[in-house]
PDB file of C-alpha atoms in Angstrom:
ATOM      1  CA  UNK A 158     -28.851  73.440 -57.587  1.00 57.00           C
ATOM      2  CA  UNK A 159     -29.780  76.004 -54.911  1.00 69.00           C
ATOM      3  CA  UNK A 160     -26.349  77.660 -52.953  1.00 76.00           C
ATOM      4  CA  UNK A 161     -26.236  77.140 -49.127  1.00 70.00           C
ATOM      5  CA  UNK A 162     -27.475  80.077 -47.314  1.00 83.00           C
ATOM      6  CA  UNK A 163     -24.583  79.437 -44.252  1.00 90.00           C
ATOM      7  CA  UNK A 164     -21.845  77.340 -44.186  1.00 92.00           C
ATOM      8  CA  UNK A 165     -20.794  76.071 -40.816  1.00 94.00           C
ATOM      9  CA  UNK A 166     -16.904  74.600 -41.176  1.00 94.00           C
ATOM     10  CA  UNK A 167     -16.082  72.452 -38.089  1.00 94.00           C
ATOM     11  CA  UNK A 168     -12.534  71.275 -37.422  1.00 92.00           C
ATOM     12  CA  UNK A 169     -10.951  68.674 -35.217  1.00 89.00           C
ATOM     13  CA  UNK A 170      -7.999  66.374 -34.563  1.00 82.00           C
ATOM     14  CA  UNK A 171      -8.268  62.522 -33.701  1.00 70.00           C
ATOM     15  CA  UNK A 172      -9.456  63.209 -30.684  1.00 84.00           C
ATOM     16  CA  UNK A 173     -12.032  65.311 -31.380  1.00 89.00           C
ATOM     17  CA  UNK A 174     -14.712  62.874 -32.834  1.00 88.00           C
ATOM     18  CA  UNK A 175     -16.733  62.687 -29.269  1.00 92.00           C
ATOM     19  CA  UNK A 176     -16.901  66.643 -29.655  1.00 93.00           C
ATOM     20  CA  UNK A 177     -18.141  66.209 -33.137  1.00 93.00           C
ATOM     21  CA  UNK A 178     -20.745  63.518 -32.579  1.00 93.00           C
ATOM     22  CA  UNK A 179     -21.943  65.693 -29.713  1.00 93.00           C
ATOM     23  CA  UNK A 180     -22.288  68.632 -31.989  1.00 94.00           C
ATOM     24  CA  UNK A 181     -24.396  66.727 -34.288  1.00 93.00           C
ATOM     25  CA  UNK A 182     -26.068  65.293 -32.057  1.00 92.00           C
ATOM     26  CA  UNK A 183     -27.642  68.621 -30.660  1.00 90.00           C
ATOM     27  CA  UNK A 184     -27.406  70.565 -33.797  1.00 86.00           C
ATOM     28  CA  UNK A 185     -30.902  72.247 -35.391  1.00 81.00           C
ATOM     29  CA  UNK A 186     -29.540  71.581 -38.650  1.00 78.00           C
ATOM     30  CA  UNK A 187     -31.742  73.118 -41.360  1.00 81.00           C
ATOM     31  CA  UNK A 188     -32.264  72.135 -45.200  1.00 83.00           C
ATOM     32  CA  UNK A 189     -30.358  75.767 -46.240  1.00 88.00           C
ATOM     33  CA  UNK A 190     -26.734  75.172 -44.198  1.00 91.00           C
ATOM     34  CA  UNK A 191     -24.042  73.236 -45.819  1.00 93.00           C
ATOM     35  CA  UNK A 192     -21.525  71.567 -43.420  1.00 95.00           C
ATOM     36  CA  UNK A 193     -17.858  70.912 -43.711  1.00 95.00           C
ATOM     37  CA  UNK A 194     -16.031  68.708 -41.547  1.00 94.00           C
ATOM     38  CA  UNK A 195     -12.119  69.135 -41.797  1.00 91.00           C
ATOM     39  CA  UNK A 196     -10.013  66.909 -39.636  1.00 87.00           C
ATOM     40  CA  UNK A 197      -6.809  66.364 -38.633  1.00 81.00           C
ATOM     41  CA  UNK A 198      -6.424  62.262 -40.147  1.00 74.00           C
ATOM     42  CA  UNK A 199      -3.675  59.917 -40.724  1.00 72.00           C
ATOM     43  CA  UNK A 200      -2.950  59.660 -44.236  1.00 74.00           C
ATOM     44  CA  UNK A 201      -2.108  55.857 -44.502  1.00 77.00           C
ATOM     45  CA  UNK A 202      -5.474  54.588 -42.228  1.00 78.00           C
ATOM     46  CA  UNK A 203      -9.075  54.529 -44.037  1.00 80.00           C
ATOM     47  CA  UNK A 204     -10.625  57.136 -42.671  1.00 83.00           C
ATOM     48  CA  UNK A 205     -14.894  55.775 -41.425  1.00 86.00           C
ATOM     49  CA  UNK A 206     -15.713  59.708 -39.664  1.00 88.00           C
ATOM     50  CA  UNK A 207     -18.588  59.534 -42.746  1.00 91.00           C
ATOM     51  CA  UNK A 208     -20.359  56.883 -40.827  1.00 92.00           C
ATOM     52  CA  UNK A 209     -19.669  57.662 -37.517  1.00 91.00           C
ATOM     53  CA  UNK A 210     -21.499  61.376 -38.142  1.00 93.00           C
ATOM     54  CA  UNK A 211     -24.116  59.484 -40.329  1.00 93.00           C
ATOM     55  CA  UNK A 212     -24.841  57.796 -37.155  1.00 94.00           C
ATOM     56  CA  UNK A 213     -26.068  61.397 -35.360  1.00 93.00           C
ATOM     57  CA  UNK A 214     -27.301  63.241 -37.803  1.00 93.00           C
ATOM     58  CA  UNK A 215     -30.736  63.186 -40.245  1.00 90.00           C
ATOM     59  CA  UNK A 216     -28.950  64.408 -42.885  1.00 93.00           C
ATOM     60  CA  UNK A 217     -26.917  63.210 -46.185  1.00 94.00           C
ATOM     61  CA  UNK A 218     -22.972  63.134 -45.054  1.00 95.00           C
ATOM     62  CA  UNK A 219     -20.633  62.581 -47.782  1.00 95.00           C
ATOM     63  CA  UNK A 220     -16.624  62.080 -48.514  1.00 94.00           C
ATOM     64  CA  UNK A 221     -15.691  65.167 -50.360  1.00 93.00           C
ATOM     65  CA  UNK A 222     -14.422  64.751 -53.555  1.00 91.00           C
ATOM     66  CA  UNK A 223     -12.305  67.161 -55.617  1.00 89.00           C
ATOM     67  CA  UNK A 224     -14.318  69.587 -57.448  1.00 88.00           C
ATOM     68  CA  UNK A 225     -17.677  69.024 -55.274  1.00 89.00           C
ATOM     69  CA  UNK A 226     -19.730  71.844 -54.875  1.00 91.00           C
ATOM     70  CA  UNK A 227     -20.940  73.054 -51.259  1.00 92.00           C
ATOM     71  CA  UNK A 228     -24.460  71.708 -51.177  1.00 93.00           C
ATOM     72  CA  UNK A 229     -27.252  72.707 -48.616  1.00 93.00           C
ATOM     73  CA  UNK A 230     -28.746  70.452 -46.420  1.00 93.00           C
ATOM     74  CA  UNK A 231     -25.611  67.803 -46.217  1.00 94.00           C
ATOM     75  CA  UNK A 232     -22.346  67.079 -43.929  1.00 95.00           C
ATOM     76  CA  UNK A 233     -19.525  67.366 -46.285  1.00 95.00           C
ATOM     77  CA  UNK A 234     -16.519  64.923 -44.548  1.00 94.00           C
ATOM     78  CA  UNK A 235     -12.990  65.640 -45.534  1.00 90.00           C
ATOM     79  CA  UNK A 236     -11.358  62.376 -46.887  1.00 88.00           C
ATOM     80  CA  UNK A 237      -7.714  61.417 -45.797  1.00 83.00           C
ATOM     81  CA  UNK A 238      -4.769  62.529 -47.477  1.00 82.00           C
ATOM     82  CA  UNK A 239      -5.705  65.329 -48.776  1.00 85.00           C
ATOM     83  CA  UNK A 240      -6.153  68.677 -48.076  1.00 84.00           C
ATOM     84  CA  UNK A 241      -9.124  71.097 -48.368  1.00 84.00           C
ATOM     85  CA  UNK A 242      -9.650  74.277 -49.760  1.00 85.00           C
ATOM     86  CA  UNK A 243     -13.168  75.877 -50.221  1.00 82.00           C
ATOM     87  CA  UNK A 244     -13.629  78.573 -53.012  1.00 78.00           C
TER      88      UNK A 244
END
């Protein structure tokens, strides 16, 4: 599996899902950058920012999961209650 050439790392509280889906929404995003959305989420409410961003953007977006690698050419979502670390 190929490495991502850039990795763009947005963050955002609650309130900063209209800035995201704008973001997407105008982003070139190209098959070699890896995304990583961290955000600022309640840890007792299911957390649906996956779909929202699936909604305005072409590519894959996926709940991280611990140990997932950084791949190229998706939208990595942090899940809730947890915290993220990139290595």
């Amino acid at each position: 599996m190929s490495q991502a050439a850039y990795v763009v790392g947005l963050g955002a509280s609650a309130g900063g899902i209209p800035a995201l889906k704008a973001f997407f929404s105008l982003a070139h995003c190209t098959p070699d950058t890896a995304f990583v959305v961290v955000t600022h989420l309640s840890p007792t409410r299911e957390s649906l920012l996956h779909e929202v961003i699936g909604h305005f953007t072409k590519l894959p977006v996926e709940v991280i999961k611990n140990g997932d690698p950084v791949r190229p050419g998706v939208v990595h979502v942090m899940p809730e209650d947890s915290s993220l670390s990139i290595s």
